[in-house]
Structure formats: C-alpha cells, structure tokens
Amino acid sequence: MGQALGCVQVDQSNVAIKETFGKFDDILEPGCHCVPWFFGSNLAGQLSLRVQQLDVRCETKTKDNVFVTVVASIQYRAIAEKASDAFYKLSNTRAQIQSYVFDVIRASVPKLDLDSTFEQKNDIAKAVEEELEKAMSHYGFEIVQTLIVDIEPDERVKRAMNEINAAARMRVAANEKAEAEKILQIKRAEGDAESKYLAGLGIARQRQAIVDGLRDSVLAFSSNVPGTSSKDVMDMVLVTQYFDTMKEIGASSKTNSVFIPHGPGVVRDVASQIRDGFIQANVN
C-alpha cells in the first residue's frame, strides 16, 4: 500500500538512491520518504553503510625465491556523502579491492626475504591500506583497517624451517651438555686431587706420629732400664710389630695366603735388613 502511494522506508545504516526518469536525483537517509512514482520517481536501490570485511589470499614470491600465501583482511564501508559514487561507479566493489590488494602485495613482498616478510608485515599492511585509501576514495568508499592476518610459506618450506630450528636448538643443547660434562670432569678432577692431597697429609702425619712415638718409647725405655741401648729397644719394637702383623694375617678371613719365612732367626734378619736400609739411605 505504501509503495502504491509512493511511500518507501529506508532502514538504519542504509541509504537509498532516488532517481527521476532514470537520472540520479537524491540520496535518501534512513526513515520514511515519499517517492511519487507517477511523477517518474523511483528507488534505484539501497546501499549499506556498515563496515564490511573482505579476506584476500594472494600467492607471491619472496626475494629469496620462496612462494608464500599472504592473507589480507580488508575492512571497508561506503561513505554516506559519496553514496552516489559508491552506487554508480563500481559494479563489483570486492573484485576491485582484491585487484588493488594483489597489486600492492605482489609489488612489496618480492623486495623482502622470507624472514623480513614476517617481520615487516605491518609495513605491508600499511602500504596496502594507503594504496586502497587513495584509489577507493574516488569511488565513495573508506578503508577502515587493513590487516595481514597470515603469511603461509609452502609446506615443504615450513618443514625445512622447523628442521633448521630444531637442529639449531639441538646444537645449543649439545654445547650446553658438553659444557656441563666438562665442568663435572673438572670438578671431579679437583675433588680427586684434593682427596689425594688430604690423603697424603694424613699419611705424612701418621708416619710422623709413628716416628715420634718410637722416639719417645726408645728414650723412655733407655732411661728406665739401665744397660739397654737404642738398638735393643728397636729390636724389641720390631719383634712386637712382627708378631702383631702375624696375628692380623691369621685373624682376617679374607686375607690371601701369604708365605713368609718364620723361625727364631727371622726377626733378627728382618731387623738387620731394616737397619741396613736406614743406614744405606743416610749414606746416600
């Protein structure tokens, strides 16, 4: 009934294009308008002012000859004041935008190698946005935002990049492991040297204590038993040590069999050998 009476409704976030006898006449804002068809007026169509999004996938080649697919997301909308240009000048807005995106991406990416393409994707997006803004403003459209949402190298290239990254990490891990083993060996060697040094100190102190004890025993025995010499005391000490050794060998169940000469004259021979060894060492 409204259209029969020449009344039309324009929805919110839309504008309508009014023509009179096929010629552009006016831009109708949202609301109710009178379009008397009997005077040659009619609505050519409506144009949305909402922000629209176009995702463009563009395949191109980088400077180092790697094929990548760049995914760009273009957000755009018609300008209300230029609705007539947006309605009449372009028959396929999305195809026009896509052509400009292809042109800019394929002019920018071949100047960069693969790593730089990832690093400078914001610069690529800015170049696309500037070119689109300059071109589409003549057609009554505004570019709201341009985003490079993804850069997809060839699958084989991605596998190669992952393998290179894995190899680099394994090399670092191997170096760290080798460095750790080196430190462990150094610390183990330092500990072994310290242990041997301390063992040597212990043996030296033990021998010093034995010598001091023997000296004190000889002096005490000589002073308390008249007529005895240092040689007599040493012979007695050697005899005592000899029998203590024989006792330990016999008492130990894990000791291997040891065959040594044994008899009354053995102690005298052992004492003579030790005494001769000391004398020879002093002479040398």
mmCIF file of N, CA, C and O in Angstrom, residues 9-10 37 59 62 92 138 167 170 173 226 234-235 248 257 276:
data_model
loop_
_atom_site.group_PDB
_atom_site.id
_atom_site.type_symbol
_atom_site.label_atom_id
_atom_site.label_comp_id
_atom_site.label_asym_id
_atom_site.label_seq_id
_atom_site.Cartn_x
_atom_site.Cartn_y
_atom_site.Cartn_z
ATOM 1 N N GLN A 9 10.453 3.045 2.727
ATOM 2 C CA GLN A 9 11.176 3.061 4.003
ATOM 3 C C GLN A 9 12.644 2.704 3.760
ATOM 4 O O GLN A 9 12.945 1.742 3.071
ATOM 5 N N VAL A 10 13.544 3.478 4.365
ATOM 6 C CA VAL A 10 14.994 3.218 4.298
ATOM 7 C C VAL A 10 15.443 2.777 5.686
ATOM 8 O O VAL A 10 15.236 3.489 6.671
ATOM 9 N N TRP A 37 5.865 7.736 -7.745
ATOM 10 C CA TRP A 37 6.213 7.031 -8.963
ATOM 11 C C TRP A 37 5.510 7.611 -10.185
ATOM 12 O O TRP A 37 6.023 7.530 -11.300
ATOM 13 N N GLU A 59 48.981 -15.253 -3.525
ATOM 14 C CA GLU A 59 50.215 -16.041 -3.599
ATOM 15 C C GLU A 59 51.284 -15.225 -4.327
ATOM 16 O O GLU A 59 51.037 -14.669 -5.400
ATOM 17 N N THR A 62 58.952 -14.414 -2.489
ATOM 18 C CA THR A 62 59.829 -13.518 -1.753
ATOM 19 C C THR A 62 61.138 -13.321 -2.518
ATOM 20 O O THR A 62 61.383 -13.941 -3.556
ATOM 21 N N ASN A 92 31.451 -4.039 -9.146
ATOM 22 C CA ASN A 92 31.892 -5.140 -8.284
ATOM 23 C C ASN A 92 32.977 -4.598 -7.358
ATOM 24 O O ASN A 92 34.165 -4.615 -7.681
ATOM 25 N N HIS A 138 37.947 7.670 -4.479
ATOM 26 C CA HIS A 138 37.326 8.214 -5.696
ATOM 27 C C HIS A 138 36.023 7.506 -6.023
ATOM 28 O O HIS A 138 35.197 8.044 -6.777
ATOM 29 N N ALA A 167 67.426 -28.241 14.543
ATOM 30 C CA ALA A 167 68.866 -28.527 14.513
ATOM 31 C C ALA A 167 69.648 -27.489 15.315
ATOM 32 O O ALA A 167 70.588 -27.831 16.038
ATOM 33 N N MET A 170 69.136 -28.228 18.927
ATOM 34 C CA MET A 170 69.894 -29.415 19.325
ATOM 35 C C MET A 170 71.377 -29.098 19.451
ATOM 36 O O MET A 170 72.062 -29.607 20.347
ATOM 37 N N ALA A 173 71.797 -27.346 22.653
ATOM 38 C CA ALA A 173 71.675 -28.308 23.749
ATOM 39 C C ALA A 173 72.936 -29.159 23.873
ATOM 40 O O ALA A 173 73.401 -29.464 24.983
ATOM 41 N N PRO A 226 118.362 -49.573 82.873
ATOM 42 C CA PRO A 226 119.795 -49.314 82.685
ATOM 43 C C PRO A 226 120.458 -50.434 81.886
ATOM 44 O O PRO A 226 120.064 -51.597 81.950
ATOM 45 N N MET A 234 114.907 -50.962 69.637
ATOM 46 C CA MET A 234 114.370 -51.072 68.281
ATOM 47 C C MET A 234 114.128 -52.529 67.908
ATOM 48 O O MET A 234 113.136 -52.862 67.253
ATOM 49 N N ASP A 235 115.072 -53.437 68.333
ATOM 50 C CA ASP A 235 114.860 -54.854 68.056
ATOM 51 C C ASP A 235 113.590 -55.354 68.721
ATOM 52 O O ASP A 235 112.814 -56.127 68.152
ATOM 53 N N GLU A 248 97.368 -60.346 62.796
ATOM 54 C CA GLU A 248 96.354 -59.773 61.906
ATOM 55 C C GLU A 248 96.149 -60.640 60.674
ATOM 56 O O GLU A 248 95.028 -60.829 60.202
ATOM 57 N N SER A 257 96.489 -66.184 51.239
ATOM 58 C CA SER A 257 97.605 -66.871 51.908
ATOM 59 C C SER A 257 98.911 -66.165 51.613
ATOM 60 O O SER A 257 99.216 -65.837 50.458
ATOM 61 N N ASP A 276 119.908 -51.915 57.963
ATOM 62 C CA ASP A 276 120.806 -51.675 56.825
ATOM 63 C C ASP A 276 120.186 -50.725 55.810
ATOM 64 O O ASP A 276 120.876 -49.907 55.200
#
